[in-house]
Tab-separated table of C-alpha atoms in Angstrom:
chain	number	residue	atom	x	y	z
A	1	MET	CA	-33.029	11.143	132.541
A	2	THR	CA	-35.216	13.757	134.231
A	3	GLU	CA	-37.280	12.758	137.255
A	4	LEU	CA	-39.545	14.412	139.791
A	5	VAL	CA	-39.237	14.039	143.561
A	6	ALA	CA	-42.523	15.311	144.976
A	7	GLN	CA	-41.321	15.924	148.544
A	8	PRO	CA	-39.741	19.301	149.330
A	9	ASN	CA	-36.319	19.574	150.978
A	10	LEU	CA	-37.146	21.083	154.375
A	11	LEU	CA	-33.644	22.516	154.786
A	12	ILE	CA	-33.888	24.760	151.736
A	13	GLU	CA	-37.487	25.629	152.637
A	14	ALA	CA	-36.350	26.807	156.092
A	15	LEU	CA	-33.491	28.792	154.551
A	16	ALA	CA	-35.868	30.405	152.055
A	17	TYR	CA	-38.461	31.279	154.708
A	18	LEU	CA	-35.825	32.856	156.969
A	19	GLY	CA	-34.239	34.583	153.961
A	20	ARG	CA	-37.573	36.100	152.929
A	21	ARG	CA	-38.217	37.260	156.476
A	22	ALA	CA	-34.722	38.716	156.948
A	23	ASN	CA	-34.883	40.590	153.633
A	24	GLY	CA	-38.434	41.874	154.115
A	25	ASN	CA	-39.836	40.000	151.089
A	26	THR	CA	-43.351	39.345	152.357
A	27	TRP	CA	-46.261	37.840	150.462
A	28	GLU	CA	-47.992	41.205	150.780
A	29	HIS	CA	-45.157	42.741	148.738
A	30	THR	CA	-45.787	40.142	146.041
A	31	GLU	CA	-49.492	41.016	145.933
A	32	GLU	CA	-48.685	44.728	145.837
A	33	ARG	CA	-46.348	44.311	142.854
A	34	LEU	CA	-49.082	42.449	140.968
A	35	ARG	CA	-51.601	45.197	141.753
A	36	GLU	CA	-49.161	47.889	140.605
A	37	ARG	CA	-48.772	46.111	137.266
A	38	ARG	CA	-52.534	45.474	137.072
A	39	ILE	CA	-52.018	41.745	136.722
A	40	PRO	CA	-55.031	39.743	137.936
A	41	ALA	CA	-54.065	36.697	139.980
A	42	SER	CA	-55.253	33.296	138.786
A	43	ALA	CA	-57.344	31.050	141.024
A	44	VAL	CA	-54.407	28.643	141.459
A	45	PHE	CA	-52.090	31.484	142.438
A	46	THR	CA	-54.595	33.011	144.870
A	47	HIS	CA	-55.269	29.698	146.627
A	48	ALA	CA	-51.588	28.770	146.953
A	49	LEU	CA	-50.593	32.243	148.133
A	50	GLY	CA	-53.309	32.088	150.791
A	51	LEU	CA	-51.847	28.822	152.117
A	52	LEU	CA	-48.340	30.264	152.032
A	53	LYS	CA	-49.407	33.323	154.020
A	54	LYS	CA	-51.038	31.148	156.697
A	55	LEU	CA	-48.000	28.872	156.887
A	56	ALA	CA	-45.598	31.820	157.154
A	57	ALA	CA	-47.740	33.394	159.878
A	58	GLN	CA	-47.453	30.183	161.929
A	59	LEU	CA	-43.682	30.191	161.526
A	60	ASP	CA	-43.502	33.882	162.440
A	61	ARG	CA	-44.921	32.992	165.854
A	62	LEU	CA	-42.151	30.516	166.709
A	63	GLU	CA	-40.187	31.711	169.744
A	64	ALA	CA	-36.848	30.711	168.182
A	65	VAL	CA	-37.655	32.859	165.142
A	66	LYS	CA	-38.815	35.822	167.231
A	67	GLN	CA	-35.604	35.780	169.258
A	68	ALA	CA	-33.211	35.065	166.375
A	69	ASP	CA	-30.814	37.614	164.957
A	70	LEU	CA	-31.635	37.132	161.274
A	71	THR	CA	-28.639	39.119	160.023
A	72	LEU	CA	-26.970	35.925	158.807
A	73	PHE	CA	-29.977	35.218	156.557
A	74	ARG	CA	-29.903	38.688	154.975
A	75	ASN	CA	-28.471	39.170	151.476
A	76	LEU	CA	-25.022	40.729	151.394
A	77	GLU	CA	-24.728	44.153	149.830
A	78	GLY	CA	-23.959	43.820	146.132
A	79	SER	CA	-25.185	40.218	145.803
A	80	ALA	CA	-27.456	39.343	142.895
A	81	HIS	CA	-31.083	40.304	143.580
A	82	ASN	CA	-33.212	37.473	144.912
A	83	THR	CA	-36.153	37.051	147.256
A	84	VAL	CA	-35.026	34.118	149.390
A	85	GLY	CA	-31.625	35.094	150.761
A	86	THR	CA	-29.326	33.158	148.421
A	87	GLY	CA	-26.784	35.953	148.882
A	88	SER	CA	-26.699	35.575	152.670
A	89	PRO	CA	-23.905	34.157	154.871
A	90	ALA	CA	-26.197	31.304	155.986
A	91	PHE	CA	-26.818	30.280	152.384
A	92	LEU	CA	-23.115	30.540	151.504
A	93	LEU	CA	-22.342	28.100	154.309
A	94	LEU	CA	-25.048	25.518	153.533
A	95	TYR	CA	-25.778	25.719	149.789
A	96	ALA	CA	-23.238	23.135	148.652
A	97	THR	CA	-24.459	20.538	151.164
A	98	LEU	CA	-28.205	20.790	150.529
A	99	GLU	CA	-28.248	17.256	149.146
A	100	ASP	CA	-26.558	15.909	152.277
A	101	TYR	CA	-29.601	16.775	154.368
A	102	HIS	CA	-31.804	13.725	155.030
A	103	GLY	CA	-34.040	14.828	157.884
A	104	ASP	CA	-31.798	14.846	160.961
A	105	THR	CA	-31.016	18.552	161.296
A	106	SER	CA	-28.691	18.273	164.311
A	107	ALA	CA	-26.601	15.526	162.702
A	108	TYR	CA	-26.448	17.445	159.420
A	109	LEU	CA	-25.225	20.648	161.124
A	110	ARG	CA	-22.603	18.696	163.064
A	111	GLU	CA	-21.290	17.260	159.798
A	112	VAL	CA	-21.099	20.716	158.232
A	113	CYS	CA	-19.256	22.076	161.295
A	114	ALA	CA	-16.728	19.236	160.998
A	115	LEU	CA	-15.786	20.026	157.384
A	116	PRO	CA	-12.134	21.061	156.898
A	117	PRO	CA	-11.501	24.745	156.050
A	118	GLU	CA	-10.406	23.982	152.486
A	119	LYS	CA	-13.769	22.313	151.825
A	120	VAL	CA	-15.719	25.158	153.436
A	121	ALA	CA	-13.814	27.639	151.265
A	122	TYR	CA	-14.720	25.686	148.133
A	123	HIS	CA	-18.372	25.419	149.164
A	124	MET	CA	-18.600	29.173	149.729
A	125	ALA	CA	-16.865	29.869	146.400
A	126	LEU	CA	-19.384	27.545	144.738
A	127	ALA	CA	-22.282	29.512	146.258
A	128	LEU	CA	-20.629	32.751	145.093
A	129	ASP	CA	-20.259	31.262	141.572
A	130	LEU	CA	-16.472	31.546	141.765
A	131	ALA	CA	-15.462	27.877	141.816
A	132	ASP	CA	-15.329	26.927	138.127
A	133	ASP	CA	-11.558	26.641	137.944
A	134	TYR	CA	-11.087	24.408	141.001
A	135	PRO	CA	-12.096	20.857	139.964
A	136	ARG	CA	-10.307	19.348	142.977
A	137	GLN	CA	-13.183	20.835	145.055
A	138	THR	CA	-10.969	22.394	147.707
A	139	LEU	CA	-9.490	25.868	148.124
A	140	SER	CA	-6.569	26.985	150.237
A	141	ASP	CA	-6.806	30.080	152.435
A	142	SER	CA	-4.776	32.116	149.955
A	143	GLU	CA	-6.825	30.971	146.945
A	144	PHE	CA	-10.105	31.804	148.657
A	145	LEU	CA	-8.769	35.172	149.830
A	146	GLU	CA	-7.740	36.088	146.286
A	147	LEU	CA	-11.100	35.041	144.834
A	148	VAL	CA	-13.036	37.138	147.337
A	149	LEU	CA	-10.782	40.207	147.178
A	150	THR	CA	-10.861	40.309	143.367
A	151	SER	CA	-14.661	39.979	143.216
A	152	ALA	CA	-16.869	42.971	142.402
A	153	LEU	CA	-18.622	42.911	145.770
A	154	PRO	CA	-18.423	45.952	148.061
A	155	ASP	CA	-15.626	45.889	150.637
A	156	SER	CA	-18.131	45.443	153.469
A	157	SER	CA	-19.440	42.241	151.862
A	158	LYS	CA	-15.934	40.935	151.225
A	159	ILE	CA	-15.127	41.398	154.905
A	160	THR	CA	-18.337	39.597	155.899
A	161	ILE	CA	-17.555	36.669	153.580
A	162	LEU	CA	-14.027	36.288	154.927
A	163	ASN	CA	-15.260	36.516	158.517
A	164	THR	CA	-17.943	33.920	157.735
A	165	TYR	CA	-15.287	31.567	156.385
A	166	ARG	CA	-12.995	32.046	159.392
A	167	SER	CA	-15.795	31.563	161.937
A	168	TYR	CA	-18.016	29.103	160.101
A	169	ALA	CA	-18.526	26.693	163.022
A	170	ALA	CA	-19.559	29.485	165.387
A	171	LEU	CA	-21.896	30.993	162.797
A	172	ILE	CA	-23.560	27.650	162.101
A	173	ALA	CA	-24.248	27.456	165.828
A	174	GLN	CA	-25.993	30.849	165.520
A	175	VAL	CA	-28.203	29.853	162.578
A	176	ALA	CA	-29.026	26.434	164.062
A	177	PRO	CA	-31.834	27.425	166.510
A	178	PRO	CA	-34.128	29.181	164.008
A	179	LEU	CA	-33.334	26.625	161.301
A	180	GLU	CA	-34.148	23.674	163.550
A	181	ALA	CA	-37.317	25.320	164.850
A	182	VAL	CA	-38.618	26.079	161.349
A	183	ILE	CA	-37.762	22.611	160.024
A	184	THR	CA	-39.533	20.989	162.991
A	185	ALA	CA	-42.625	23.141	162.432
A	186	LEU	CA	-42.645	22.391	158.698
A	187	SER	CA	-42.361	18.650	159.332
A	188	GLN	CA	-45.671	18.899	161.212
A	189	GLU	CA	-47.405	20.550	158.232
A	190	LYS	CA	-47.159	17.659	155.781
A	191	GLY	CA	-50.728	18.144	154.583
A	192	THR	CA	-50.243	21.791	153.663
A	193	LEU	CA	-46.830	21.108	152.098
A	194	SER	CA	-48.336	18.304	150.027
A	195	VAL	CA	-51.132	20.546	148.704
A	196	LEU	CA	-48.632	23.269	147.808
A	197	SER	CA	-46.249	20.790	146.160
A	198	GLU	CA	-49.101	19.478	144.002
A	199	VAL	CA	-49.283	22.874	142.246
A	200	LEU	CA	-45.956	21.942	140.671
A	201	THR	CA	-46.204	18.161	140.493
A	202	GLU	CA	-49.528	18.122	138.629
A	203	LYS	CA	-48.120	20.355	135.883
A	204	VAL	CA	-44.896	18.375	135.655
A	205	GLN	CA	-46.748	15.062	135.416
A	206	THR	CA	-49.049	16.438	132.723
A	207	GLU	CA	-46.325	18.027	130.586
A	208	GLY	CA	-43.381	15.757	131.371
A	209	CYS	CA	-40.335	16.561	133.511
A	210	ALA	CA	-37.906	17.441	130.734
A	211	GLN	CA	-40.339	19.643	128.825
A	212	TYR	CA	-41.479	21.462	131.942
A	213	LEU	CA	-37.945	22.074	133.183
A	214	ALA	CA	-36.682	23.326	129.824
A	215	ARG	CA	-39.639	25.692	129.445
A	216	THR	CA	-39.657	27.242	132.910
A	217	SER	CA	-35.973	27.243	133.916
A	218	ARG	CA	-34.191	28.421	130.742
A	219	LEU	CA	-31.973	25.356	131.111
A	220	THR	CA	-30.886	23.559	127.960
A	221	LEU	CA	-30.932	19.931	129.062
A	222	SER	CA	-27.908	17.802	128.261
A	223	GLU	CA	-28.551	14.260	127.018
A	224	ASP	CA	-25.695	12.834	129.088
A	225	GLN	CA	-26.816	14.535	132.299
A	226	ASP	CA	-29.517	13.451	134.762
A	227	TYR	CA	-31.832	15.992	136.393
A	228	ARG	CA	-33.955	15.754	139.510
A	229	LEU	CA	-36.796	18.237	140.091
A	230	ARG	CA	-38.117	19.083	143.540
A	231	PRO	CA	-40.830	21.571	144.534
A	232	PHE	CA	-39.575	24.844	146.017
A	233	ILE	CA	-42.377	26.216	148.178
A	234	PHE	CA	-41.005	29.314	149.889
A	235	GLY	CA	-38.993	30.041	146.756
A	236	MET	CA	-42.271	29.963	144.862
A	237	ASP	CA	-41.045	32.230	142.018
A	238	THR	CA	-37.487	30.850	141.878
A	239	CYS	CA	-35.692	28.128	139.963
A	240	LEU	CA	-32.541	27.167	141.856
A	241	THR	CA	-29.936	24.630	140.741
A	242	SER	CA	-27.880	23.097	143.525
A	243	ASP	CA	-24.514	21.348	143.317
A	244	GLU	CA	-24.422	17.962	141.669
A	245	SER	CA	-24.975	14.887	143.811
A	246	ALA	CA	-23.909	11.518	142.413
A	247	GLY	CA	-23.966	12.896	138.864
A	248	VAL	CA	-27.450	14.383	139.186
A	249	VAL	CA	-28.292	18.074	138.805
A	250	GLN	CA	-30.777	19.008	141.517
A	251	VAL	CA	-33.259	21.676	140.422
A	252	TYR	CA	-35.591	23.299	142.949
A	253	CYS	CA	-38.580	24.559	140.969
A	254	GLY	CA	-40.702	27.343	142.405
A	255	ILE	CA	-44.233	25.986	142.747
A	256	LEU	CA	-45.802	29.188	141.341
A	257	ARG	CA	-43.102	30.107	138.824
A	258	ASP	CA	-45.033	28.752	135.840
A	259	GLU	CA	-48.260	30.316	137.087
A	260	LEU	CA	-46.539	33.706	137.397
A	261	LEU	CA	-44.980	33.396	133.938
A	262	THR	CA	-48.405	32.651	132.477
A	263	MET	CA	-49.998	35.567	134.327
A	264	LEU	CA	-47.251	37.937	133.178
A	265	SER	CA	-47.223	36.778	129.549
A	266	GLY	CA	-50.963	37.207	129.298
A	267	GLN	CA	-50.813	40.770	130.546
A	268	THR	CA	-47.741	42.178	128.774
A	269	PRO	CA	-48.640	44.235	125.683
A	270	VAL	CA	-46.267	44.117	122.705
A	271	GLN	CA	-45.218	47.715	123.338
A	272	GLU	CA	-44.274	46.959	126.955
A	273	ALA	CA	-42.420	43.760	125.996
A	274	VAL	CA	-40.309	45.584	123.397
A	275	TYR	CA	-39.663	48.457	125.798
A	276	ASP	CA	-38.506	46.031	128.500
A	277	ALA	CA	-36.097	44.403	126.030
A	278	TYR	CA	-34.697	47.784	124.957
A	279	LYS	CA	-34.250	48.776	128.593
A	280	LEU	CA	-32.461	45.482	129.298
A	281	LEU	CA	-30.135	45.811	126.314
A	282	GLY	CA	-29.613	49.536	126.873
A	283	ASP	CA	-26.783	48.381	129.104
A	284	ARG	CA	-23.815	48.115	126.706
A	285	THR	CA	-22.250	45.170	128.536
A	286	ARG	CA	-25.420	43.068	128.257
A	287	PHE	CA	-25.752	44.003	124.587
A	288	ASP	CA	-22.125	43.029	123.929
A	289	ILE	CA	-22.552	39.724	125.802
A	290	LEU	CA	-25.591	38.902	123.676
A	291	CYS	CA	-23.579	39.615	120.516
A	292	TYR	CA	-20.652	37.537	121.799
A	293	LEU	CA	-22.945	34.536	122.325
A	294	ARG	CA	-24.063	34.544	118.685
A	295	GLY	CA	-23.178	31.101	117.312
A	296	ARG	CA	-21.407	29.912	120.482
A	297	SER	CA	-21.862	29.023	124.133
A	298	ALA	CA	-19.641	30.348	126.912
A	299	TYR	CA	-19.224	29.829	130.641
A	300	GLY	CA	-18.818	32.462	133.326
A	301	GLN	CA	-15.015	32.520	133.557
A	302	GLU	CA	-14.715	32.811	129.766
A	303	LEU	CA	-17.072	35.800	129.714
A	304	SER	CA	-15.239	37.314	132.674
A	305	ALA	CA	-11.878	37.050	130.903
A	306	HIS	CA	-13.200	38.280	127.549
A	307	PHE	CA	-14.933	41.377	128.940
A	308	GLY	CA	-12.479	42.070	131.751
A	309	LEU	CA	-15.217	41.925	134.377
A	310	SER	CA	-15.469	40.069	137.680
A	311	ARG	CA	-17.462	36.837	137.884
A	312	ASN	CA	-20.037	38.483	140.143
A	313	THR	CA	-20.622	41.231	137.560
A	314	ILE	CA	-20.984	38.665	134.766
A	315	HIS	CA	-23.340	36.621	136.954
A	316	HIS	CA	-25.476	39.728	137.547
A	317	HIS	CA	-25.786	40.430	133.809
A	318	MET	CA	-26.525	36.801	132.943
A	319	ASN	CA	-29.295	36.666	135.560
A	320	LYS	CA	-30.906	39.673	133.873
A	321	LEU	CA	-30.694	38.062	130.419
A	322	LEU	CA	-31.957	34.734	131.782
A	323	SER	CA	-34.870	36.412	133.540
A	324	TYR	CA	-36.030	38.030	130.301
A	325	GLY	CA	-35.418	34.758	128.451
A	326	LEU	CA	-32.936	35.887	125.810
A	327	VAL	CA	-30.363	33.283	126.866
A	328	ARG	CA	-30.450	29.716	128.067
A	329	CYS	CA	-27.969	27.776	130.174
A	330	THR	CA	-26.571	24.251	130.278
A	331	THR	CA	-24.795	22.643	133.228
A	332	ALA	CA	-21.644	20.586	132.694
A	333	GLY	CA	-19.910	19.553	135.888
A	334	ASN	CA	-19.624	22.657	138.031
A	335	ARG	CA	-19.812	24.936	135.000
A	336	VAL	CA	-22.854	26.701	133.607
A	337	TYR	CA	-22.674	27.434	129.870
A	338	TYR	CA	-24.773	30.243	128.378
A	339	SER	CA	-26.141	30.451	124.843
A	340	LEU	CA	-28.739	32.470	122.945
A	341	ASP	CA	-32.363	31.361	123.052
A	342	ALA	CA	-33.076	31.439	119.332
A	343	GLN	CA	-36.842	31.195	119.819
A	344	ALA	CA	-36.896	34.138	122.254
A	345	ILE	CA	-34.715	36.253	119.935
A	346	SER	CA	-37.038	35.484	117.032
A	347	LEU	CA	-40.073	36.430	119.145
A	348	LEU	CA	-38.458	39.745	120.086
A	349	LEU	CA	-37.712	40.532	116.438
A	350	ASN	CA	-41.299	39.700	115.464
A	351	ARG	CA	-42.650	41.912	118.252
A	352	GLN	CA	-40.533	44.814	117.005
A	353	LYS	CA	-41.807	44.262	113.487
A	354	GLU	CA	-45.385	44.109	114.743
A	355	LEU	CA	-44.910	47.334	116.703
A	356	PHE	CA	-43.097	49.451	114.103
A	357	SER	CA	-44.004	47.993	110.714
A	358	ASP	CA	-46.633	49.711	108.532
A	359	GLU	CA	-47.723	46.349	107.186
A	360	THR	CA	-51.264	45.323	108.144
């Protein structure tokens, strides 16, 4: 079953807003990238972006945000590229408990602070995509240390992760003031949030949840798995899957992701599309991964073992292939399985034929 929950999760919205701010990913940068690529913005995109800019400007004026040290919301060096800070210490601490947030921010943060170290270690490993082989959902100090030290992250990031783990209660106390201030401000903007959420919900209701999710997320939906979609406002171009809650995969769908995909597809000439694919597969590892996935699906640890690469490196390459659309993914428990997108591969082959063939 796939269902839509129209209300945004204010915790992840606050994290995404603070992550964008800490990493310098402003709405003006988004507009500039579109201008550089000569992609005209649609009316829906322009209206929603205008509301987002006004909402962000209001949050920027909050005293708790002005005074906050946003270092904990900044992506760690070497983390996979993203616009909303999913590679930050704050996100590593809170990602696995997103579904435990029900509106009382102080109570939620107290519960997170009270988690035992072995649970915190597992949650951080889950956010780092390193937790596949630990179904008991806990990690000892030594297990977590080994996972972090053998990752492909720079030494400075490894040190930050280990320090975050060891001082998680104190660091949550540091992120609490700006988080609580932003969540409180957002809770007073229900009208604006509702209008922005409708950009997603109207499309989902028209197309159907399952069809929309499969088309925009590159997820291959499993028949024995339930999915719950929620609008992701400040992650407007992102599709983020959180940990399972009561057997349900939570998917936060960027409200403008589909609009951006449509704008991009309408403006990408065949020559540019083929060039982008060649540039993507010019990396030998990505090319070899694509060949390995022919006729099979594989999860991150399997790819890591086969190619002798760290999980973070594999995750980086799979994000690239997912972004272009050459692979799809399926969730099963805490594992994400990757497979070729046959339709996308066929489209790429047809584009090459169209570009290079002498046939008219």
